[in-house]
Short mmCIF file of C-alpha atoms in Angstrom, two decimals:
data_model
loop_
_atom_site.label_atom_id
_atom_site.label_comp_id
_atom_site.label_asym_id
_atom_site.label_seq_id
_atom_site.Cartn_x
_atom_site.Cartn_y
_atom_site.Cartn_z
CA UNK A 1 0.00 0.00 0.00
CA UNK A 2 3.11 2.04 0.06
CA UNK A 3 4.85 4.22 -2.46
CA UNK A 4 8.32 4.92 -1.64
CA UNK A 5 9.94 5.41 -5.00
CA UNK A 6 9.82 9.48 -4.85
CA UNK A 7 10.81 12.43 -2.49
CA UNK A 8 6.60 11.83 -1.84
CA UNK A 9 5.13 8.97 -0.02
CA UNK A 10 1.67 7.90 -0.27
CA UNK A 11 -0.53 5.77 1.83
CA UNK A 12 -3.91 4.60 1.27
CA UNK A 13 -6.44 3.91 4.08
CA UNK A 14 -9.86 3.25 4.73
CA UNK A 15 -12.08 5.10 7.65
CA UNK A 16 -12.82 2.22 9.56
CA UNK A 17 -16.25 2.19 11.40
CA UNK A 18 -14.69 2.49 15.28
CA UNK A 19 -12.49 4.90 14.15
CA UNK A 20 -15.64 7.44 12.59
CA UNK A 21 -17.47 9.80 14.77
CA UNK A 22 -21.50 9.58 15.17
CA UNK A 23 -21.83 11.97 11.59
CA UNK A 24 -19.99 8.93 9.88
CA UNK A 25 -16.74 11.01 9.41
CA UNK A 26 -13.53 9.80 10.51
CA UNK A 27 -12.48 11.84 14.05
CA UNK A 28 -9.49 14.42 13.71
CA UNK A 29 -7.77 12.71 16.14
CA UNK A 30 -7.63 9.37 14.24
CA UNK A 31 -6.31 11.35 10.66
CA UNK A 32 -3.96 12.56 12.98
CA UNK A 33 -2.92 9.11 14.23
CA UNK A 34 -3.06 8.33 9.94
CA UNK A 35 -0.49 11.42 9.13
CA UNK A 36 1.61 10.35 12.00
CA UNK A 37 2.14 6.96 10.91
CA UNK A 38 3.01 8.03 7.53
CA UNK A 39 5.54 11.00 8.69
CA UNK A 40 7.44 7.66 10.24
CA UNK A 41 6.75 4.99 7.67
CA UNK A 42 8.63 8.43 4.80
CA UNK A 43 10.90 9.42 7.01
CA UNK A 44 12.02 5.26 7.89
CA UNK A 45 11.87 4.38 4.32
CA UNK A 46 14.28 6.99 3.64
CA UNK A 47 17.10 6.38 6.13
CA UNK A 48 16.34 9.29 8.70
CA UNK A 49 13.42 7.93 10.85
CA UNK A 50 13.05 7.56 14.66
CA UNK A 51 15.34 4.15 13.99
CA UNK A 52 17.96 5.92 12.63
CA UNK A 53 17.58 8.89 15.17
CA UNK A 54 17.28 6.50 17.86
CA UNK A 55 21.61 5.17 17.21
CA UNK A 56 22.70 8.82 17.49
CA UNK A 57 21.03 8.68 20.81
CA UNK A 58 17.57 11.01 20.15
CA UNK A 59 14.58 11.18 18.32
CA UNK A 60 11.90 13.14 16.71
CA UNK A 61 8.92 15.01 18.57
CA UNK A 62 6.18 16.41 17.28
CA UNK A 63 6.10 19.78 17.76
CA UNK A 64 3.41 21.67 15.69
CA UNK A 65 0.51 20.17 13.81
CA UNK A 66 -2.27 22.27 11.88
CA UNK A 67 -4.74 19.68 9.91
CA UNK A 68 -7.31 21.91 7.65
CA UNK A 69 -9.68 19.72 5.55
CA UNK A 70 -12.94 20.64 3.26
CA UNK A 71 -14.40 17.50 4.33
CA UNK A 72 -13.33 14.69 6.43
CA UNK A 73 -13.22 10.95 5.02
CA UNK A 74 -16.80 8.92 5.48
CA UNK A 75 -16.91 5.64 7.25
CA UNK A 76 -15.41 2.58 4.62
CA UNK A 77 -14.17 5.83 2.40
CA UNK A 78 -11.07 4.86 0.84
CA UNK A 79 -8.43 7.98 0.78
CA UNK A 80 -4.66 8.31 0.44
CA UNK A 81 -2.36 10.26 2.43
CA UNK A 82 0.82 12.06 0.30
CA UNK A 83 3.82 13.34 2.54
CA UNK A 84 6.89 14.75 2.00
CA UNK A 85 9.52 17.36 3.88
CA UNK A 86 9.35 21.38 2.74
CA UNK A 87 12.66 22.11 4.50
CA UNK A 88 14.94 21.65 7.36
CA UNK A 89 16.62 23.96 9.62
CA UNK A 90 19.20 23.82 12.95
CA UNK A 91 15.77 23.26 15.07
CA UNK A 92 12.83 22.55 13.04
CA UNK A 93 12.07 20.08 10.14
CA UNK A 94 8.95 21.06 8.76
CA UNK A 95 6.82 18.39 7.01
CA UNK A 96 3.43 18.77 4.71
CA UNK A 97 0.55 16.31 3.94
CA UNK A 98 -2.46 16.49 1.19
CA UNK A 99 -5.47 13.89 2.02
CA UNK A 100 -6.63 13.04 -1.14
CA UNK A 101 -9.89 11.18 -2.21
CA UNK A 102 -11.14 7.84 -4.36
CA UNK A 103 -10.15 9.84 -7.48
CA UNK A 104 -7.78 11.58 -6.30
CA UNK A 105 -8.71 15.16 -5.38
CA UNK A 106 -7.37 16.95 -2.50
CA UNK A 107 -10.01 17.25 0.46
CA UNK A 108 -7.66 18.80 2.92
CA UNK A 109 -3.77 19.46 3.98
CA UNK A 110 -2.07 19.37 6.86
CA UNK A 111 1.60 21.27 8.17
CA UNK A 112 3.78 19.72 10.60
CA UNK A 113 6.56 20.87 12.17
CA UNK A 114 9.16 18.64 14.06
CA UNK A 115 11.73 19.03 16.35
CA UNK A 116 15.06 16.20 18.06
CA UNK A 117 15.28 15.82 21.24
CA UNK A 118 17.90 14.04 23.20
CA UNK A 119 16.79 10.78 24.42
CA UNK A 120 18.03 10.82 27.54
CA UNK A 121 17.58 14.77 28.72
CA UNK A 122 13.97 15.00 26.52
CA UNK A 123 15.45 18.75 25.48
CA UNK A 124 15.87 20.07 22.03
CA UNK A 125 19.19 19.00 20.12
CA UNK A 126 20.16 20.62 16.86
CA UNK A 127 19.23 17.82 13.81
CA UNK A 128 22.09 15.69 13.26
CA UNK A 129 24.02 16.27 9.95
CA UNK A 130 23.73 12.34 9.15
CA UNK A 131 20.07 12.62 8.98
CA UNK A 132 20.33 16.01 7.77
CA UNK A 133 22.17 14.99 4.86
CA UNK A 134 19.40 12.10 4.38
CA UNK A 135 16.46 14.77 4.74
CA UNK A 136 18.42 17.36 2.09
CA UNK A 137 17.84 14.36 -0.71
CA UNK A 138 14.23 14.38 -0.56
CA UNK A 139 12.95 17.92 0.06
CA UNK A 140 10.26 18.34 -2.02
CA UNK A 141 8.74 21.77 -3.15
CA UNK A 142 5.05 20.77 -3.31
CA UNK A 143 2.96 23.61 -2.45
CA UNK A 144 0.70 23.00 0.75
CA UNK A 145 -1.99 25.56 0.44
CA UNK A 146 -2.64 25.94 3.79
CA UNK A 147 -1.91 28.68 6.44
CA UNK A 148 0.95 27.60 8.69
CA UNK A 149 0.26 27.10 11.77
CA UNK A 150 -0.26 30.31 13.88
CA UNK A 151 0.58 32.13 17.21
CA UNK A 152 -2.28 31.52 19.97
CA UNK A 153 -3.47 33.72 22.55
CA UNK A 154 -3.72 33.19 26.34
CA UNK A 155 -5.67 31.25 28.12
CA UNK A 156 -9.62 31.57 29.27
CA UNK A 157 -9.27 31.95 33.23
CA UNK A 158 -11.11 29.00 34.66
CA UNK A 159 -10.62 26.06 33.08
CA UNK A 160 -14.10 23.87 31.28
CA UNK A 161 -12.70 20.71 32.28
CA UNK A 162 -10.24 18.54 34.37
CA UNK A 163 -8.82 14.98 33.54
CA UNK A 164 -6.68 12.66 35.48
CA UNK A 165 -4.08 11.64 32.82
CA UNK A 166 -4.77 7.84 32.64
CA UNK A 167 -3.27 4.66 31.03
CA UNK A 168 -4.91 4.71 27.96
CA UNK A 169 -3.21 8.08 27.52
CA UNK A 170 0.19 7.08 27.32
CA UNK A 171 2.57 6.20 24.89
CA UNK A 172 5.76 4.08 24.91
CA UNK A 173 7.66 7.14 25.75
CA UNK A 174 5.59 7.56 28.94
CA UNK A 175 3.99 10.33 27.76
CA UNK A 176 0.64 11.65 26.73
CA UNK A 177 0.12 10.80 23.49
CA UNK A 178 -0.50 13.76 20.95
CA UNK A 179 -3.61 12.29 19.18
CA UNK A 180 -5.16 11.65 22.84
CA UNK A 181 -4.65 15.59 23.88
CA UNK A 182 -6.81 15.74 20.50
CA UNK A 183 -9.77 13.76 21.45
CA UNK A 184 -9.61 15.30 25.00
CA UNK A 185 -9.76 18.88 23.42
CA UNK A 186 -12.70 17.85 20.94
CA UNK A 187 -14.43 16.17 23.59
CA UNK A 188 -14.75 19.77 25.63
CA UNK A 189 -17.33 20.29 22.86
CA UNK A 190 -20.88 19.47 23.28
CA UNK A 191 -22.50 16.67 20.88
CA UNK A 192 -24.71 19.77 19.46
CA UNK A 193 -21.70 21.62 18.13
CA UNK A 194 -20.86 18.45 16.11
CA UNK A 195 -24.53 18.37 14.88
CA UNK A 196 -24.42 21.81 13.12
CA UNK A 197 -20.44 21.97 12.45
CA UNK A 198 -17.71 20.16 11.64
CA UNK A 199 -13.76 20.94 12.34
CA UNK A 200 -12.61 22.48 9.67
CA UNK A 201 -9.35 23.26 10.95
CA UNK A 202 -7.30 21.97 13.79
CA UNK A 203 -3.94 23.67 15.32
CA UNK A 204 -2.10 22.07 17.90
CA UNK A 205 1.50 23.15 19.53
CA UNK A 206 2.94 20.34 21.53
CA UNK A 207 4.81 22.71 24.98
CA UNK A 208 6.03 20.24 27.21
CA UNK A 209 5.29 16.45 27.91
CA UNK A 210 3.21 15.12 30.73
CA UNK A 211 2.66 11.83 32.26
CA UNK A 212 0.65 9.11 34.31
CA UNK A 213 -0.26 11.41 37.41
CA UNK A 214 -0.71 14.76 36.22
CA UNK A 215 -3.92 16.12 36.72
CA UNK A 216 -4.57 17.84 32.88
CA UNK A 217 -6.76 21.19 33.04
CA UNK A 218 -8.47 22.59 29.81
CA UNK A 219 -8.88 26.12 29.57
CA UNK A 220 -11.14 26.92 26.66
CA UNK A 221 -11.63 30.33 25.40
CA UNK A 222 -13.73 31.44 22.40
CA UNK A 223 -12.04 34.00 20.09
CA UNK A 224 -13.68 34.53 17.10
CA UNK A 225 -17.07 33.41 15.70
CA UNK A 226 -16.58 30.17 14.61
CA UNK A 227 -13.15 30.24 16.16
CA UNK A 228 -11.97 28.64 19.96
CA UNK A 229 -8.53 27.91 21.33
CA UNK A 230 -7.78 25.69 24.36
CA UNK A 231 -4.80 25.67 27.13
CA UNK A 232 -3.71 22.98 28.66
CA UNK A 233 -1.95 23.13 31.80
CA UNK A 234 -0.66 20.50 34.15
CA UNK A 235 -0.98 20.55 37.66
CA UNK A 236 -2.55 23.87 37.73
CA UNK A 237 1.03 25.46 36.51
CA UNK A 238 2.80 24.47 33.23
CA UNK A 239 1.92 24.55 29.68
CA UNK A 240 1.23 21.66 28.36
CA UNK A 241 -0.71 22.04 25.16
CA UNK A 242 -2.28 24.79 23.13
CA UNK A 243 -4.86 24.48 20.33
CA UNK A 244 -6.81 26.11 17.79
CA UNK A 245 -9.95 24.98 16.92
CA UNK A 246 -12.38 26.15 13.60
CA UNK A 247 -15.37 25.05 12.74
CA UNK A 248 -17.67 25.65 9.74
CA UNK A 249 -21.08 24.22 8.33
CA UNK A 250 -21.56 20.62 8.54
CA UNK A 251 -22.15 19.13 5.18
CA UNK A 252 -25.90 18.31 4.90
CA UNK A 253 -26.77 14.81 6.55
CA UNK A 254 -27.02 13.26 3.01
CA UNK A 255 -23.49 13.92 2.40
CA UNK B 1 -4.64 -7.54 2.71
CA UNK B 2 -7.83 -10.16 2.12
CA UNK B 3 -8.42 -13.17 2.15
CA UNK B 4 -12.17 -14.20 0.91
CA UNK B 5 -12.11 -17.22 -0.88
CA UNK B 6 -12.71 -19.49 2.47
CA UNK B 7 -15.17 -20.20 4.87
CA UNK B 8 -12.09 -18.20 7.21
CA UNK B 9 -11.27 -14.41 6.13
CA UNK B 10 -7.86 -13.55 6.72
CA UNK B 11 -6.43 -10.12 7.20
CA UNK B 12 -3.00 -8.36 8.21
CA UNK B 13 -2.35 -6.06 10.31
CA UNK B 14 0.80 -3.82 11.68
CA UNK B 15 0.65 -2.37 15.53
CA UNK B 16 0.58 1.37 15.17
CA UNK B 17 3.13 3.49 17.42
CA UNK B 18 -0.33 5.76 18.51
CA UNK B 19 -2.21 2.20 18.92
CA UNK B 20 -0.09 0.59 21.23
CA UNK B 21 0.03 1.29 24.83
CA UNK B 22 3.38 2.32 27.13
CA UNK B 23 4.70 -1.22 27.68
CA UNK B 24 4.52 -0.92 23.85
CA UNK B 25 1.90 -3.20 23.36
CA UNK B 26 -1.39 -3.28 21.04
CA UNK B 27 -4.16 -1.89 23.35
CA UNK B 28 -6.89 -4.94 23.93
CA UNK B 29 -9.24 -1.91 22.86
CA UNK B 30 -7.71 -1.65 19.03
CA UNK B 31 -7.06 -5.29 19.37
CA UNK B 32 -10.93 -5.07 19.91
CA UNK B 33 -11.48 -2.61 16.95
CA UNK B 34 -9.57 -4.66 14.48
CA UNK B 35 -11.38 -7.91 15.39
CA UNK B 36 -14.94 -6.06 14.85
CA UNK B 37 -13.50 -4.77 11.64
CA UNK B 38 -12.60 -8.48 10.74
CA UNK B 39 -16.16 -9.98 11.29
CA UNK B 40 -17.38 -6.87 8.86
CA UNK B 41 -15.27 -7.77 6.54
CA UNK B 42 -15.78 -10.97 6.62
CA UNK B 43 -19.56 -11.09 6.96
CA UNK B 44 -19.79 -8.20 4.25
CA UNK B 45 -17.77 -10.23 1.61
CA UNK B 46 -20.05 -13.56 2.09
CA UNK B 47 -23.74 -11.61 1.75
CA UNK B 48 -24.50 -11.45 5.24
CA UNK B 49 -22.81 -8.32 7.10
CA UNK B 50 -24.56 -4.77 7.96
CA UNK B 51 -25.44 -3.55 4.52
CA UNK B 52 -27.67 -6.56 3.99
CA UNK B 53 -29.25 -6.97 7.21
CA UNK B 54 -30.25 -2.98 6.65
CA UNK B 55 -31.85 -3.84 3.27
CA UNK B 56 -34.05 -6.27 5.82
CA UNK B 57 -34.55 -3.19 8.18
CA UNK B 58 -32.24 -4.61 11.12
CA UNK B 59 -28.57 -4.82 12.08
CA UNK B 60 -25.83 -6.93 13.72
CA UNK B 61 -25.22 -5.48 17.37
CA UNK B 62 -22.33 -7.35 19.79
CA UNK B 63 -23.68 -8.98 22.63
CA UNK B 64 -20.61 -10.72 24.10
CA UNK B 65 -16.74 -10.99 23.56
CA UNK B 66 -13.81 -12.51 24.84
CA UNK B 67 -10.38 -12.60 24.23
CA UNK B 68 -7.47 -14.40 25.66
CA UNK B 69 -3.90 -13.24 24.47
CA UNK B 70 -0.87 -15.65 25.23
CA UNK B 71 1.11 -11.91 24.45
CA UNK B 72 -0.30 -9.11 22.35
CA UNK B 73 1.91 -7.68 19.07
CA UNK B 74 4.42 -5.16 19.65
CA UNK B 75 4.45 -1.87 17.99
CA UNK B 76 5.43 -2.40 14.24
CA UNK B 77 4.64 -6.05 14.84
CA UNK B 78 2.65 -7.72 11.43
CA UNK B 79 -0.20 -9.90 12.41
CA UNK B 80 -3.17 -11.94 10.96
CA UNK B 81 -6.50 -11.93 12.43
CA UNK B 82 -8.31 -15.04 11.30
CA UNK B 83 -12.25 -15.17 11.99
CA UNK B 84 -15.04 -17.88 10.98
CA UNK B 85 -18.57 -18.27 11.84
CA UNK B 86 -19.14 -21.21 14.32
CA UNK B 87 -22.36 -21.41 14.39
CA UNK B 88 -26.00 -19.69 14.39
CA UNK B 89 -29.00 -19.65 16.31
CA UNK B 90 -32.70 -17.90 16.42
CA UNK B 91 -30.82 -14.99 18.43
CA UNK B 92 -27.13 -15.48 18.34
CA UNK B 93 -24.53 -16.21 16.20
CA UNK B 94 -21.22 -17.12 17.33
CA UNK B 95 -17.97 -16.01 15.30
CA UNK B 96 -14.73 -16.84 16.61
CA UNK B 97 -11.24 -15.27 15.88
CA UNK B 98 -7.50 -16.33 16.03
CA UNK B 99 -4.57 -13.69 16.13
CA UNK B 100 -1.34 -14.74 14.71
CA UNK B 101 2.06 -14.08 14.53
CA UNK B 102 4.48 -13.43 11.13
CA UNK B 103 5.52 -16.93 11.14
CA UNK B 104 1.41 -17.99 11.58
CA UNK B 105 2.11 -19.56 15.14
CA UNK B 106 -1.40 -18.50 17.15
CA UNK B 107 -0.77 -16.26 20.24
CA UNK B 108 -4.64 -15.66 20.70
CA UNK B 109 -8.32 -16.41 19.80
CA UNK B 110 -11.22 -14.66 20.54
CA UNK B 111 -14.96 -15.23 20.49
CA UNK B 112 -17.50 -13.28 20.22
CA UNK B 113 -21.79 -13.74 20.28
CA UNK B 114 -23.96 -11.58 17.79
CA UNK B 115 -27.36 -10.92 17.78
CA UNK B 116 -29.83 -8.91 15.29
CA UNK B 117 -31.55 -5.90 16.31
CA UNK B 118 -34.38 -3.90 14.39
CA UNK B 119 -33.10 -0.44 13.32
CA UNK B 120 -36.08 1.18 14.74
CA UNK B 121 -37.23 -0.37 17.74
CA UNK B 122 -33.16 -1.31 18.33
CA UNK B 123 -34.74 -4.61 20.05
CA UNK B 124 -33.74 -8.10 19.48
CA UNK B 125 -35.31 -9.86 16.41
CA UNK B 126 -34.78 -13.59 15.13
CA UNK B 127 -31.97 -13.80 12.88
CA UNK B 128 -33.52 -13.21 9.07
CA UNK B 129 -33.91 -16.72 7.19
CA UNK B 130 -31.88 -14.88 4.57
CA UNK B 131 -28.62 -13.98 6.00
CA UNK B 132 -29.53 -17.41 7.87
CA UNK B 133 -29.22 -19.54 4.58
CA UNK B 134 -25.90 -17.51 3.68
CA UNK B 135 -24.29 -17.72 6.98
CA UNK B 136 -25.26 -21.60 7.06
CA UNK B 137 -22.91 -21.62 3.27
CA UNK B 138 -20.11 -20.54 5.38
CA UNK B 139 -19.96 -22.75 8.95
CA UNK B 140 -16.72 -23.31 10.06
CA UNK B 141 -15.55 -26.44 12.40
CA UNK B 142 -12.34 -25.03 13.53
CA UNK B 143 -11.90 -25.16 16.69
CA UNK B 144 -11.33 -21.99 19.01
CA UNK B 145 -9.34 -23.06 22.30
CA UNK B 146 -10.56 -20.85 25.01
CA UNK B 147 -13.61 -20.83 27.20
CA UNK B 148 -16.99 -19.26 26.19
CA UNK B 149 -17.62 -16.05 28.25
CA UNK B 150 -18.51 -16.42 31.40
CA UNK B 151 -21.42 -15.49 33.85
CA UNK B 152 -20.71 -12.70 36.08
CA UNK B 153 -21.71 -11.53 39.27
CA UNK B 154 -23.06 -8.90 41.00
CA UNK B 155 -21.47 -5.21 41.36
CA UNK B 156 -19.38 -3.95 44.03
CA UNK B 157 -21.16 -1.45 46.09
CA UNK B 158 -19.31 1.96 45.27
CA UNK B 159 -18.14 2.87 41.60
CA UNK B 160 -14.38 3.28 41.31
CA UNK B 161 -14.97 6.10 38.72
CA UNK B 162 -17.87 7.69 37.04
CA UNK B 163 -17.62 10.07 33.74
CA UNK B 164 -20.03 11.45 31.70
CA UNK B 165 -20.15 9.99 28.04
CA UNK B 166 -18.72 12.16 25.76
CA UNK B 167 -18.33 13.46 21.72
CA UNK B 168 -15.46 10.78 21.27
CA UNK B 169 -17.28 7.87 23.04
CA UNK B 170 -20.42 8.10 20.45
CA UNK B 171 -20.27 5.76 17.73
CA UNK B 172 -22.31 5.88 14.08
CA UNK B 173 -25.55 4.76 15.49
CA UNK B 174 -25.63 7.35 18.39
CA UNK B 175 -24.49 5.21 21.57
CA UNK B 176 -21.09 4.26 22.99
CA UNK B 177 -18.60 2.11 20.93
CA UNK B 178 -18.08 -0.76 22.51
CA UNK B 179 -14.21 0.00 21.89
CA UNK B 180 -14.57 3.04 23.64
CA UNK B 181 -16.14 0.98 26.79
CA UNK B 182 -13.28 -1.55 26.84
CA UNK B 183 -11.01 1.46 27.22
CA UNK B 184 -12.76 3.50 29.85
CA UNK B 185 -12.84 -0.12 31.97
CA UNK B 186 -8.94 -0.65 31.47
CA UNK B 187 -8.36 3.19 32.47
CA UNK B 188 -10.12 1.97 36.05
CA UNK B 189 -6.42 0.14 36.98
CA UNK B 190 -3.30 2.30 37.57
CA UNK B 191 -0.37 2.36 35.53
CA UNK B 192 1.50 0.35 38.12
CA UNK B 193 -0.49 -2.47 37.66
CA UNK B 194 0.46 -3.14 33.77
CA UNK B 195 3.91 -2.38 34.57
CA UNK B 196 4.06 -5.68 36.35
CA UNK B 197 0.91 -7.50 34.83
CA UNK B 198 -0.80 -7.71 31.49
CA UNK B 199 -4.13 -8.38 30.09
CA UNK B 200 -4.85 -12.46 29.76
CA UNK B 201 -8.06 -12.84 29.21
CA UNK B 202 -11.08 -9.67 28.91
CA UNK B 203 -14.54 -10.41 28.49
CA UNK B 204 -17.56 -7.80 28.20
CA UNK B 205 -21.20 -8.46 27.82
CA UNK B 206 -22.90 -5.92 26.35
CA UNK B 207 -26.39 -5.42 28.27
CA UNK B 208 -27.69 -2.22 27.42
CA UNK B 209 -27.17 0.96 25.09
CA UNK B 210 -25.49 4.46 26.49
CA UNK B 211 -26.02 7.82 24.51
CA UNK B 212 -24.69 11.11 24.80
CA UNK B 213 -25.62 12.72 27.76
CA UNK B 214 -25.65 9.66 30.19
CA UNK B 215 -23.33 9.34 33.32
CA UNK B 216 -21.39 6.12 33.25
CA UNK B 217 -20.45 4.85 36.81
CA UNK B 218 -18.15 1.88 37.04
CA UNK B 219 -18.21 -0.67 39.68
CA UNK B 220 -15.03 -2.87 40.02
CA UNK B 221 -14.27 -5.48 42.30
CA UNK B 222 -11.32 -7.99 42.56
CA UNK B 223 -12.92 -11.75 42.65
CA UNK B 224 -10.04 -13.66 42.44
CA UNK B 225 -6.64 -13.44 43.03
CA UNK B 226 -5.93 -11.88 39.30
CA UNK B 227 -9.66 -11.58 38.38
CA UNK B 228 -11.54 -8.19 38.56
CA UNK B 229 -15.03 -7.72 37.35
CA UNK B 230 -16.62 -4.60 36.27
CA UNK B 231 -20.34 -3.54 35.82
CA UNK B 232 -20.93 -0.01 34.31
CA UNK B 233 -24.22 1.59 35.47
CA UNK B 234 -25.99 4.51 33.56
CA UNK B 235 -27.37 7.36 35.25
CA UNK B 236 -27.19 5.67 39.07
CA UNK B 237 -29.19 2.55 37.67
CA UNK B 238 -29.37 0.43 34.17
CA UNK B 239 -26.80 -2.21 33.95
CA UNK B 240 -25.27 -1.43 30.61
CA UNK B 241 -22.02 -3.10 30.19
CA UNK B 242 -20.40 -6.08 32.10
CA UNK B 243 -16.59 -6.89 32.02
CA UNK B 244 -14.08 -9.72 33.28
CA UNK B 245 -10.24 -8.89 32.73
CA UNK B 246 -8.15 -11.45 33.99
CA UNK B 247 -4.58 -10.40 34.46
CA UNK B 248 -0.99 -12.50 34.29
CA UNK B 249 2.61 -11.95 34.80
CA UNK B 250 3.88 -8.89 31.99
CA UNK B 251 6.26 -10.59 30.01
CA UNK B 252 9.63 -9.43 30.52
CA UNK B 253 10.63 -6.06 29.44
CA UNK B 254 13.20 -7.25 26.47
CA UNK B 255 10.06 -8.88 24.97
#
């Protein structure tokens, strides 16, 4: 299902029917999980994944993720995801995805933006030149038409929810996962929103890790019409999380 | 990835980085969604899955599962899920599943009980003599080397957790996945506990529908030495969900 003869890989999946919200669409969070898995099945392919990352002693973290779609796959649709790396720098590899449909159209886009860390300290390290080297063979110009992910605001002052973090939250690093902070944020919306709109675009920057025993709080502010960014904060102190959040019109029930 | 041309379907799998939990195992509840996709799959292909029971104004609902893993796949880990129709009934239909590994060596089976519901009413309804004659075309003898589900008893007398259902819990049809319930049950046990134990065996019986909107309070109790049971209430009363997880030893941490 793989296509790993170009600077562009491309993955096909299907929206399975646990993995679609109660519209029928298939949940942000879960195309999230989709682009992640194909950021690591490119980058592997092509000699400067986490394996490669991982015997220079770090690895990559997610640091920035805006997903903007015109629709959102239906359950059993059949759609592709394309990837492929804009550009590197000292700090910051950023990375670009089209979602493309049955025949091939684009129905949305999504930015990325990645970062190294040291394995052992969890702080930023400056790219290695091995994998730099690998990354400078496949950059790929591809234009990405959507905005790049922007700068959010502060915080609402009480926050709309709390959550325990809990096992089903964490990842093999022992960390929140980023596509659960993703379904937490959505869920901080009531069923009705979800009735009239859908998510038309989703920002996330990824501030700092947490872990089992943090006690998550989700500040949720509303800053434009159709327009709402959350905090998350652990422990009632640090930064954990910030998103961006914009609906539009559902598509008609039919659709 | 199929494999239709059998009484068994046959379909691969890899264990997803966001998919598997921090010991870096497949979560039982994706374990769960890829055996549910399986049995679509394989009923869909053979004439009697959702899309025809709709055509006869009812649908396939799960009533019981269990599963018993001898070890689950680790992340990146290929594996086949095998599933076959054992037999059928007026009410229930039995389908049974086998997980295995890259070389085809078994390390688990799971069964599972159907039974048909009409779309409207959403109450049991015999099975249709239709998808009856083309399930009967496609019995299976193999056998499936665990126990059937069990009976289980009564509730302990406070819940261990309570949470409201929310946006990500509410499946197609308007109620909680049943994924989503095997989750929320395996979030009632710390993180200590599958640092030094895994999943053997978890069974749930599903009893009752939840919807947005309804409080979910879960009532666990220990009932043998590595046997906890689990009955989720809605709203302070209706039994809607019953679960057995039986835990062993994790397996070492090299594995």
């Amino acid at each position: 299902m793989q296509t790993e003869n170009s600077n562009i890989g491309s993955y096909k999946f299907v929206a399975e029917p646990f993995l679609v919200d109660f519209t029928g669409h298939l949940t942000v969070g879960m195309l999230g999980n989709h682009l992640l898995n194909c950021a690591g099945f490119h980058a592997t392919a092509r000699g400067f994944g986490i394996p490669a990352l991982e015997k220079l002693h770090c690895t990559w973290v997610l640091s920035r993720l805006a997903v903007e779609m015109d629709r959102m796959p239906c359950q059993y649709e059949t759609f592709t995801v394309e990837t492929w790396v804009e550009n590197f720098y000292r700090l910051f590899t950023n990375r670009n995805f089209a979602v493309l449909d049955e025949t091939g159209s684009a129905i949305g886009y999504a930015r990325t933006i990645w970062a190294v860390i040291d394995l052992d300290t969890r702080k930023p390290v400056d790219l290695p030149a091995e994998a730099a080297g690998r990354i400078a063979d496949y950059l790929c110009g591809r234009p990405c038409p959507i905005e790049k992910p922007s700068r959010m605001k502060a915080a609402a002052l009480e926050p709309a929810d709390t959550l325990p973090v809990r096992y089903s939250d964490i990842d093999i690093n022992g960390h929140v996962n980023s596509i659960r902070y993703i379904e937490h944020i959505l869920d901080l919306f009531p069923l009705e929103m979800y009735r009239r709109r859908r998510v038309r675009r989703f920002e996330a920057t990824y501030v700092a890790e947490s872990r089992y025993g943090d006690s998550l709080a989700f500040y949720k502010q509303q800053t434009g019409e159709d327009i709402y960014e959350v905090e998350l904060r652990k422990n009632g102190a640090e930064s954990v999380c910030r998103a961006k959040i914009v609906f539009a019109d559902a598509p008609a029930p039919s659709a």
